[in-house]
Coordinates of C-alpha atoms (C1' of nucleotides) and ligand atoms in Angstrom, one line a residue:
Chain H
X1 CA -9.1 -104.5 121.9
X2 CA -10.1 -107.3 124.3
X3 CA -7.3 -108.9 126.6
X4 CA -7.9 -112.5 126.7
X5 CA -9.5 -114.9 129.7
X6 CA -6.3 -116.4 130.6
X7 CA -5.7 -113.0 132.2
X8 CA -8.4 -113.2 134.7
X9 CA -7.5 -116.8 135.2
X10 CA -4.0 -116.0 135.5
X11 CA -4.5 -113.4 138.7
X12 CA -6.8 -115.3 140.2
X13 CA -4.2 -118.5 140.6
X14 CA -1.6 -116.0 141.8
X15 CA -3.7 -115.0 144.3
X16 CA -4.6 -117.9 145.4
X17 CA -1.1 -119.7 145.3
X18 CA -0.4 -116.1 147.1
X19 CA -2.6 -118.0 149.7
X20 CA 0.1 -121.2 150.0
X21 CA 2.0 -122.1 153.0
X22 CA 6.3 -121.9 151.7
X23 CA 7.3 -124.8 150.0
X24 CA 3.6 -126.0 149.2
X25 CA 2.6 -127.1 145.7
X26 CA -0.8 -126.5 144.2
X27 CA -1.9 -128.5 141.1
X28 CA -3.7 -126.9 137.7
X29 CA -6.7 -129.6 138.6
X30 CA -7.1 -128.1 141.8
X31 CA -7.4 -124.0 140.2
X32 CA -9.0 -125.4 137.6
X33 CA -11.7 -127.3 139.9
X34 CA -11.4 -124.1 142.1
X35 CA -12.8 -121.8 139.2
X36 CA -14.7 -123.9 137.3
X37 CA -12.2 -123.9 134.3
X38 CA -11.2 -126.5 131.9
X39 CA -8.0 -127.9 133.3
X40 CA -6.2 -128.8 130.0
X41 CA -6.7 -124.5 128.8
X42 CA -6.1 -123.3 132.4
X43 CA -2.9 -125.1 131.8
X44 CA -1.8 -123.2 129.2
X45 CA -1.6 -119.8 130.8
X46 CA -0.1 -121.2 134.0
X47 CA 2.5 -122.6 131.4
X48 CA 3.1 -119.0 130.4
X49 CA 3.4 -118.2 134.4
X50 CA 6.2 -120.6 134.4
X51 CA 8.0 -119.5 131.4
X52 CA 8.1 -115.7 132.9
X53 CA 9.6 -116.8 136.1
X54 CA 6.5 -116.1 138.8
X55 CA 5.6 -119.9 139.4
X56 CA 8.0 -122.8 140.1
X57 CA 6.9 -126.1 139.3
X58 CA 7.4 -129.4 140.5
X59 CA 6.6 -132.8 138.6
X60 CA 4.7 -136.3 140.3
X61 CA 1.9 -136.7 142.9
X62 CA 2.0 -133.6 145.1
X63 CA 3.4 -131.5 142.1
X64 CA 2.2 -128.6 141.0
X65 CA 2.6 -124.9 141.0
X66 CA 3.9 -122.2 143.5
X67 CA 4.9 -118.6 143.5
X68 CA 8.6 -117.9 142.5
X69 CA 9.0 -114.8 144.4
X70 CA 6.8 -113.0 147.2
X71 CA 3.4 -111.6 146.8
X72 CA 5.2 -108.1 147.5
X73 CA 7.5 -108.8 144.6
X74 CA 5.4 -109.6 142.2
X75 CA 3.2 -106.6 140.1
X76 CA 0.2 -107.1 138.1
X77 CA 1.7 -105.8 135.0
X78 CA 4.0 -109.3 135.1
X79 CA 1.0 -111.3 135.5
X80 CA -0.5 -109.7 132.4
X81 CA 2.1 -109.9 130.6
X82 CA 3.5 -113.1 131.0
X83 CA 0.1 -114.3 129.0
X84 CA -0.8 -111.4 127.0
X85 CA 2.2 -110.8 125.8
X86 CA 4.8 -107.4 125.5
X87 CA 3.6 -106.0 122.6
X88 CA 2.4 -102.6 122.8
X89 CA -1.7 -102.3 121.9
X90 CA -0.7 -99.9 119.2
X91 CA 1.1 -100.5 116.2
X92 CA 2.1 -98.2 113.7
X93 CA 2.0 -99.5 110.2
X94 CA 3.5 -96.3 108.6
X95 CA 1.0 -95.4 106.1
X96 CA 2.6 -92.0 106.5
X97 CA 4.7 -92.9 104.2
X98 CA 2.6 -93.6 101.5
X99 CA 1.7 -90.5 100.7
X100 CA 2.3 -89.6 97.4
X101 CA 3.5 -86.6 97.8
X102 CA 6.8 -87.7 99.6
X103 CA 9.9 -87.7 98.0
X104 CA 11.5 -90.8 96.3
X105 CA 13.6 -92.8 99.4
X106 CA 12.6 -90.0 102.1
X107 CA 12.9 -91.8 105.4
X108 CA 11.8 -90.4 108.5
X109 CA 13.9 -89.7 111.4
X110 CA 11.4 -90.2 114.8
X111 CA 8.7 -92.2 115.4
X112 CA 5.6 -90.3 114.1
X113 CA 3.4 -88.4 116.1
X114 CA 0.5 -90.3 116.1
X115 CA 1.9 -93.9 117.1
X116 CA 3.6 -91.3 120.0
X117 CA 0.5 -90.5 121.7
X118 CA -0.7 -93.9 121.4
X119 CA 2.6 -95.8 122.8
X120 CA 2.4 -92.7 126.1
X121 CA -1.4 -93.8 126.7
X122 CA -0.1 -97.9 126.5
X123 CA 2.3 -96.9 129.0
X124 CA 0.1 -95.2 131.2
X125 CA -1.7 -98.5 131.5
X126 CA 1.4 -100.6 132.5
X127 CA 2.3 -98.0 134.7
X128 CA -0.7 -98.4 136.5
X129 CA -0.7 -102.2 136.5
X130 CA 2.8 -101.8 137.5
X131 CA 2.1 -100.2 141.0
X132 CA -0.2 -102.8 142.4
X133 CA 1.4 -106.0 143.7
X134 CA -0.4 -109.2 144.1
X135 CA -0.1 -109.0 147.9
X136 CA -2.4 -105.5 147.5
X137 CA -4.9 -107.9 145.8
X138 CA -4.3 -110.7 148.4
X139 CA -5.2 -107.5 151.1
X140 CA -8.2 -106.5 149.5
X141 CA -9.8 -109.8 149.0
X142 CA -8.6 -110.8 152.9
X143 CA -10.8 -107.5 153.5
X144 CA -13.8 -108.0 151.6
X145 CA -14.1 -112.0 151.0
X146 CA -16.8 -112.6 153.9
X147 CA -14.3 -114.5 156.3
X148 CA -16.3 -117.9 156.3
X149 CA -15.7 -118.5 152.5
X150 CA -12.3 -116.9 152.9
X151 CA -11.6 -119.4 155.2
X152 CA -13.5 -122.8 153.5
X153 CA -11.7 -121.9 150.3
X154 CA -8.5 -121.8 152.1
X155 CA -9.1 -125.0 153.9
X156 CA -10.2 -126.6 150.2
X157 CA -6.8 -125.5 148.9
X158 CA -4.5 -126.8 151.7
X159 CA -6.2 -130.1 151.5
X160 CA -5.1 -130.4 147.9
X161 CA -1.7 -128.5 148.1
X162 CA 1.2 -131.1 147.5
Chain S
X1 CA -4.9 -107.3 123.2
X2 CA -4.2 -105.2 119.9
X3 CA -6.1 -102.0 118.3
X4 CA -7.6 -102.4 115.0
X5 CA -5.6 -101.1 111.8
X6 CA -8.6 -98.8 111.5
X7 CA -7.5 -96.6 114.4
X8 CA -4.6 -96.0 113.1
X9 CA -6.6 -95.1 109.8
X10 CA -9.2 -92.8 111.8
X11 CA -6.8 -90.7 113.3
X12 CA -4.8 -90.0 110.1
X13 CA -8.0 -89.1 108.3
X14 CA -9.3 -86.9 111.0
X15 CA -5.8 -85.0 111.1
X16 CA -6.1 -84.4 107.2
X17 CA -9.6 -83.3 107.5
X18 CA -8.0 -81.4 110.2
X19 CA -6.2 -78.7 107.7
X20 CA -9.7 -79.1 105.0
X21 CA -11.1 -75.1 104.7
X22 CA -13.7 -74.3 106.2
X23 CA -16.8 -76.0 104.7
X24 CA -15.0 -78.0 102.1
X25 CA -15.4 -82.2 102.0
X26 CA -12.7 -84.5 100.8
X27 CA -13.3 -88.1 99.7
X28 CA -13.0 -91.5 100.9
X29 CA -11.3 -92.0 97.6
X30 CA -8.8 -89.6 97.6
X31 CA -7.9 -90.3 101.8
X32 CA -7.5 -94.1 100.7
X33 CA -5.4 -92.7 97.6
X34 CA -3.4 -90.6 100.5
X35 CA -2.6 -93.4 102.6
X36 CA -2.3 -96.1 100.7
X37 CA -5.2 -98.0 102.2
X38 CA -8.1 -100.1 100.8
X39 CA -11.0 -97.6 99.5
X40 CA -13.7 -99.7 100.5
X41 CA -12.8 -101.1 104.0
X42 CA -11.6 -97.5 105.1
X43 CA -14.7 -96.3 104.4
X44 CA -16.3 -98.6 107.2
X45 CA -13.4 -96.6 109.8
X46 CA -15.1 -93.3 108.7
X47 CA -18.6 -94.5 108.8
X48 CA -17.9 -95.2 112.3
X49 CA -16.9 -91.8 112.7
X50 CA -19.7 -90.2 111.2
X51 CA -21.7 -92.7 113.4
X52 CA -19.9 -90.7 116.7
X53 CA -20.9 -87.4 115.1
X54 CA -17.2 -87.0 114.8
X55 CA -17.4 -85.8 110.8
X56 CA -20.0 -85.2 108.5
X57 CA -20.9 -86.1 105.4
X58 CA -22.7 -85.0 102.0
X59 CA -23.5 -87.6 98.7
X60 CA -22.7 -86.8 95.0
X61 CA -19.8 -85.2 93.4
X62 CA -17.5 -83.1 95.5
X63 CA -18.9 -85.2 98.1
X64 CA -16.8 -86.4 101.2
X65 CA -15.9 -85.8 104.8
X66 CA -15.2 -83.1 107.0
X67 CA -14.9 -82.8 110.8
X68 CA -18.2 -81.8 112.9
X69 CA -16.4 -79.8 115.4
X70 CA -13.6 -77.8 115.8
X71 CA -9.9 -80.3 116.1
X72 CA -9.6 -78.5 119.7
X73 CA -13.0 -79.8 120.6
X74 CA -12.4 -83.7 119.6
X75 CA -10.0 -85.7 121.6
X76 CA -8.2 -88.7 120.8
X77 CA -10.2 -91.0 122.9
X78 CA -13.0 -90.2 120.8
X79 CA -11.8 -91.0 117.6
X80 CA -10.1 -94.3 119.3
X81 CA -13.8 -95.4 120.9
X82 CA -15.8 -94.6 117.3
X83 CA -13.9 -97.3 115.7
X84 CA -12.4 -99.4 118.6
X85 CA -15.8 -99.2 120.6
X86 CA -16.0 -98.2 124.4
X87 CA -16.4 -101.7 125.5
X88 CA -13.1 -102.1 128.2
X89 CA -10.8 -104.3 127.6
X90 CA -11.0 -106.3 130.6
X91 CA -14.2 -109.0 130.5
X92 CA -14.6 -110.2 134.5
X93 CA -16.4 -113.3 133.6
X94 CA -17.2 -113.8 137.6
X95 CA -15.1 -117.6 138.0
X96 CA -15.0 -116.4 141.3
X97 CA -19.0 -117.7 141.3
X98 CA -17.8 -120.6 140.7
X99 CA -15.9 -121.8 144.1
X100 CA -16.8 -124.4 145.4
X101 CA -16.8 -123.6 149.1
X102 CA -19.5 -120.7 148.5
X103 CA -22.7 -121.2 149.9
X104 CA -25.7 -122.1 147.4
X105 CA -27.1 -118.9 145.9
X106 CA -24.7 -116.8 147.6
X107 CA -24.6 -113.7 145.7
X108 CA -21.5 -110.9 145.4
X109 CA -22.4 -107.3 146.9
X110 CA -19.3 -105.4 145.0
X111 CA -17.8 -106.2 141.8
X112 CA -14.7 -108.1 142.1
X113 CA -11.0 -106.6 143.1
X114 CA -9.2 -108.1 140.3
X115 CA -11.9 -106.4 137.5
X116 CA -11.7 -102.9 140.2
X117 CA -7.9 -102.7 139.2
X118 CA -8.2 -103.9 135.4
X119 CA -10.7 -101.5 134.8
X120 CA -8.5 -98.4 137.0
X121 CA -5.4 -99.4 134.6
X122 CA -8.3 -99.0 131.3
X123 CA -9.1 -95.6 132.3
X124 CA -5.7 -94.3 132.8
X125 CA -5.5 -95.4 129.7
X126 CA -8.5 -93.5 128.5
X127 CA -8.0 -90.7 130.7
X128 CA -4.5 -90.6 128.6
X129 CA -6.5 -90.3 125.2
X130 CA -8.9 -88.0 126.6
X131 CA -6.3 -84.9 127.2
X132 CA -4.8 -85.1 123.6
X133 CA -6.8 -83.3 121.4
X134 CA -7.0 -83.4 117.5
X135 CA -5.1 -79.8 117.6
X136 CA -2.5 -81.4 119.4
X137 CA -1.5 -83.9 116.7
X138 CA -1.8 -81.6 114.1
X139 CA 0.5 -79.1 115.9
X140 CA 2.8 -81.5 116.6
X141 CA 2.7 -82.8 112.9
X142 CA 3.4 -78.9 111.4
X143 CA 6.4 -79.0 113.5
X144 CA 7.8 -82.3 112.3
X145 CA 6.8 -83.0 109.1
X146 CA 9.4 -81.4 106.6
X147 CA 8.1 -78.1 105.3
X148 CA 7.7 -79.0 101.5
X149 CA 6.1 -82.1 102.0
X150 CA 3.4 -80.8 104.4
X151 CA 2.6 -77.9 101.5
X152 CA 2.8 -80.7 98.8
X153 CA 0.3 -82.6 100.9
X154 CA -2.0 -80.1 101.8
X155 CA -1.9 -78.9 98.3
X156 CA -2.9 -82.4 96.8
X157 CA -5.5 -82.4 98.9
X158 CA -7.4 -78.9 98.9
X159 CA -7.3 -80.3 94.5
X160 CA -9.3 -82.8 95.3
X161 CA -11.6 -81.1 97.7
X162 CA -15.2 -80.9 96.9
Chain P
dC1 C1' -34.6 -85.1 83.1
dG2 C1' -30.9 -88.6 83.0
dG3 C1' -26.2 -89.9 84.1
dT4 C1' -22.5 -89.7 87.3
dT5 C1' -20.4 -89.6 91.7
dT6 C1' -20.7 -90.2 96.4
dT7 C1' -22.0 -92.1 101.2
dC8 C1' -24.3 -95.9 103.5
dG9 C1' -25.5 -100.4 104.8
dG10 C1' -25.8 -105.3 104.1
dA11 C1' -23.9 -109.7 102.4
dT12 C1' -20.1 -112.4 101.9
dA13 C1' -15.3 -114.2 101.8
dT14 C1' -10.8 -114.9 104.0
dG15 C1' -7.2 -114.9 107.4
dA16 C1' -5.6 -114.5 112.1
dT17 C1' -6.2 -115.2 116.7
dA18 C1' -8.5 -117.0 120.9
dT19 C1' -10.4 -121.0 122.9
dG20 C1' -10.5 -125.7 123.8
dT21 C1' -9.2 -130.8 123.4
dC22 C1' -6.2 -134.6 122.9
dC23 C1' -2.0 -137.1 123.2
dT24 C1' 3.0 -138.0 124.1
dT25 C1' 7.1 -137.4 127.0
dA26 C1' 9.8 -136.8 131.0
dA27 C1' 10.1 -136.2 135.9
dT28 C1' 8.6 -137.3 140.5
dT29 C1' 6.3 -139.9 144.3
dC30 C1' 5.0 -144.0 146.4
Chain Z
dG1 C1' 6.8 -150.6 138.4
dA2 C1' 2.4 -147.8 138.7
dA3 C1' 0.3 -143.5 139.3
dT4 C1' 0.5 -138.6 139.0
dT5 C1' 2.1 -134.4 137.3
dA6 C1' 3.9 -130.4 134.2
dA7 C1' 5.4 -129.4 129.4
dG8 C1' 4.5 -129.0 124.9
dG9 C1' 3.0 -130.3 120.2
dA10 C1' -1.0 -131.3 117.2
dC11 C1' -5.3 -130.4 116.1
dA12 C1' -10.3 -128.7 116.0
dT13 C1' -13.5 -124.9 116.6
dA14 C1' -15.2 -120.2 117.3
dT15 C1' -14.7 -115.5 117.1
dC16 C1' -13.1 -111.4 115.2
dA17 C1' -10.3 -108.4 112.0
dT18 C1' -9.7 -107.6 107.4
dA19 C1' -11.3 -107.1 102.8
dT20 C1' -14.4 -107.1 98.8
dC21 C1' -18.7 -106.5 96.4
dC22 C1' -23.3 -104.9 95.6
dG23 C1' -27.6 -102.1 95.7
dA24 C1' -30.0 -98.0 97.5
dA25 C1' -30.4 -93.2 98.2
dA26 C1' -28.7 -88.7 97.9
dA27 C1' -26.4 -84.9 95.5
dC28 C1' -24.4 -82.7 91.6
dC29 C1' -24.1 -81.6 86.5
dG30 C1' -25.2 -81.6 81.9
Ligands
LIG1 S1 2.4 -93.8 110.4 FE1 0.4 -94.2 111.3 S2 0.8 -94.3 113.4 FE2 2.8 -94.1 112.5
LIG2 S1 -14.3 -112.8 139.1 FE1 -12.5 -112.7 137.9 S2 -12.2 -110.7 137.5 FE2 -14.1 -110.7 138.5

DNA sequence: CGGTTTTCGGATATGATATGTCCTTAATTC
DNA sequence: GAATTAAGGACATATCATATCCGAAAACCG
């Protein structure tokens, strides 16, 4: 059970579009050039940002991306999942019910037990992505960046932002 | 980010070897017969548990598996990590490093706040495992599963117990 | 002793998914 | 009209999950 890159990529372009001044655009060549990633992929995930409604997007020279809501607004779970996907980690292919020993036709009423245990553990994990926002991240990194490179990178960006 | 099918398989198995008698082994052929489930890849899953000293084995006829400890003292992270490994699930592959406003050979003192609160969410997740125990499930199971077909069951196995 | 049954590990094949590239289209800016 | 950008489809590659097969070693049984 690995999550994929695009996650990391994906929270560290929020946090730095966290960065943008309103109404600024930032474009995927800039993130990419910005972490070193491959600007046709990186694209793809901040695709899947757009489709779930935390980046707007314009088009042309000086397009790009931006946050669609505020920092404080937006949780980490959403940032996961708008590229990993919704699907719970566990899924129950109900080999319970090949068991020989079960009646012709029985159907079971509930969930079983074991997929139960497994779907409360998932949901302890979103819970816990859930509860930090990207302006928490924003705050830690303000805090423990060293404040020349916070301040370079931030320059970099706002040369490039449309 | 998706668990193997063998997870599901490993916990199944361990709460059937849960109800074997005391120093009695049941097969990999007659769990796979039980479930449903390809003999000779299911054996890999309970390899891996033998590798986590979660069961132990003997050769020959009446041959088989049975549980190393007691189901109280085996937890469900345990059984999840023999098969699914205890590698996390989120891979910080540093593109922080690779800004290009950081100074040549400047090296990071802490690892990064986007891994810190990946890795916090992972052990909630753990930590979620950790406090079912083997016990648990099977408790739970006794109370769900209809009466005759956990007797059935448990009497199709202890026949083909070695 | 010899034949059978079992676990164990390695080798191999196949399918799905993640990763990465390329190209076209439409919108926007200048 | 030319340049730039996001969006999305097609495609290639790599990695991993799934599955099967085989040989070796151990245990049981006659
Ligand atoms: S039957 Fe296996 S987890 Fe539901
Ligand atoms: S640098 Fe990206 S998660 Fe650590």
């Amino acid at each position: 059970m690995i999550l994929k890159s695009q996650v990391e990529w994906a929270l560290h372009c929020c946090a730095i579009l966290a960065g943008l001044p309103e109404g600024r655009y930032l474009s995927t060549k800039a993130l990419a050039e910005l972490h070193g990633l491959p600007k046709e992929y990186l694209s793809k995930a901040l695709q899947s940002l757009s489709q779930a409604s935390l980046v707007e997007t314009t088009l042309g020279p000086s397009g790009g991306y931006r946050l669609a809501k505020t920092p404080s607004d937006i949780n980490f779970l959403e940032i996961v999942e708008a590229v990993e996907g919704k699907a719970r980690s566990f899924t129950c292919t109900n080999i319970r019910a090949n068991n020989p020993c079960r009646p012709q036709g029985y159907c079971d009423s509930k969930p079983c037990a074991v997929a139960r245990i497994m779907w409360e553990a998932d949901e302890a994990w979103r819970d816990t992505l859930r509860r930090v926002r990207l302006s928490d991240l924003v705050g830690t990194l303000s805090e423990e960046v060293p404040a020349d490179i916070w301040r370079s990178t931030f320059e970099w960006v706002l040369k490039r932002a449309g």
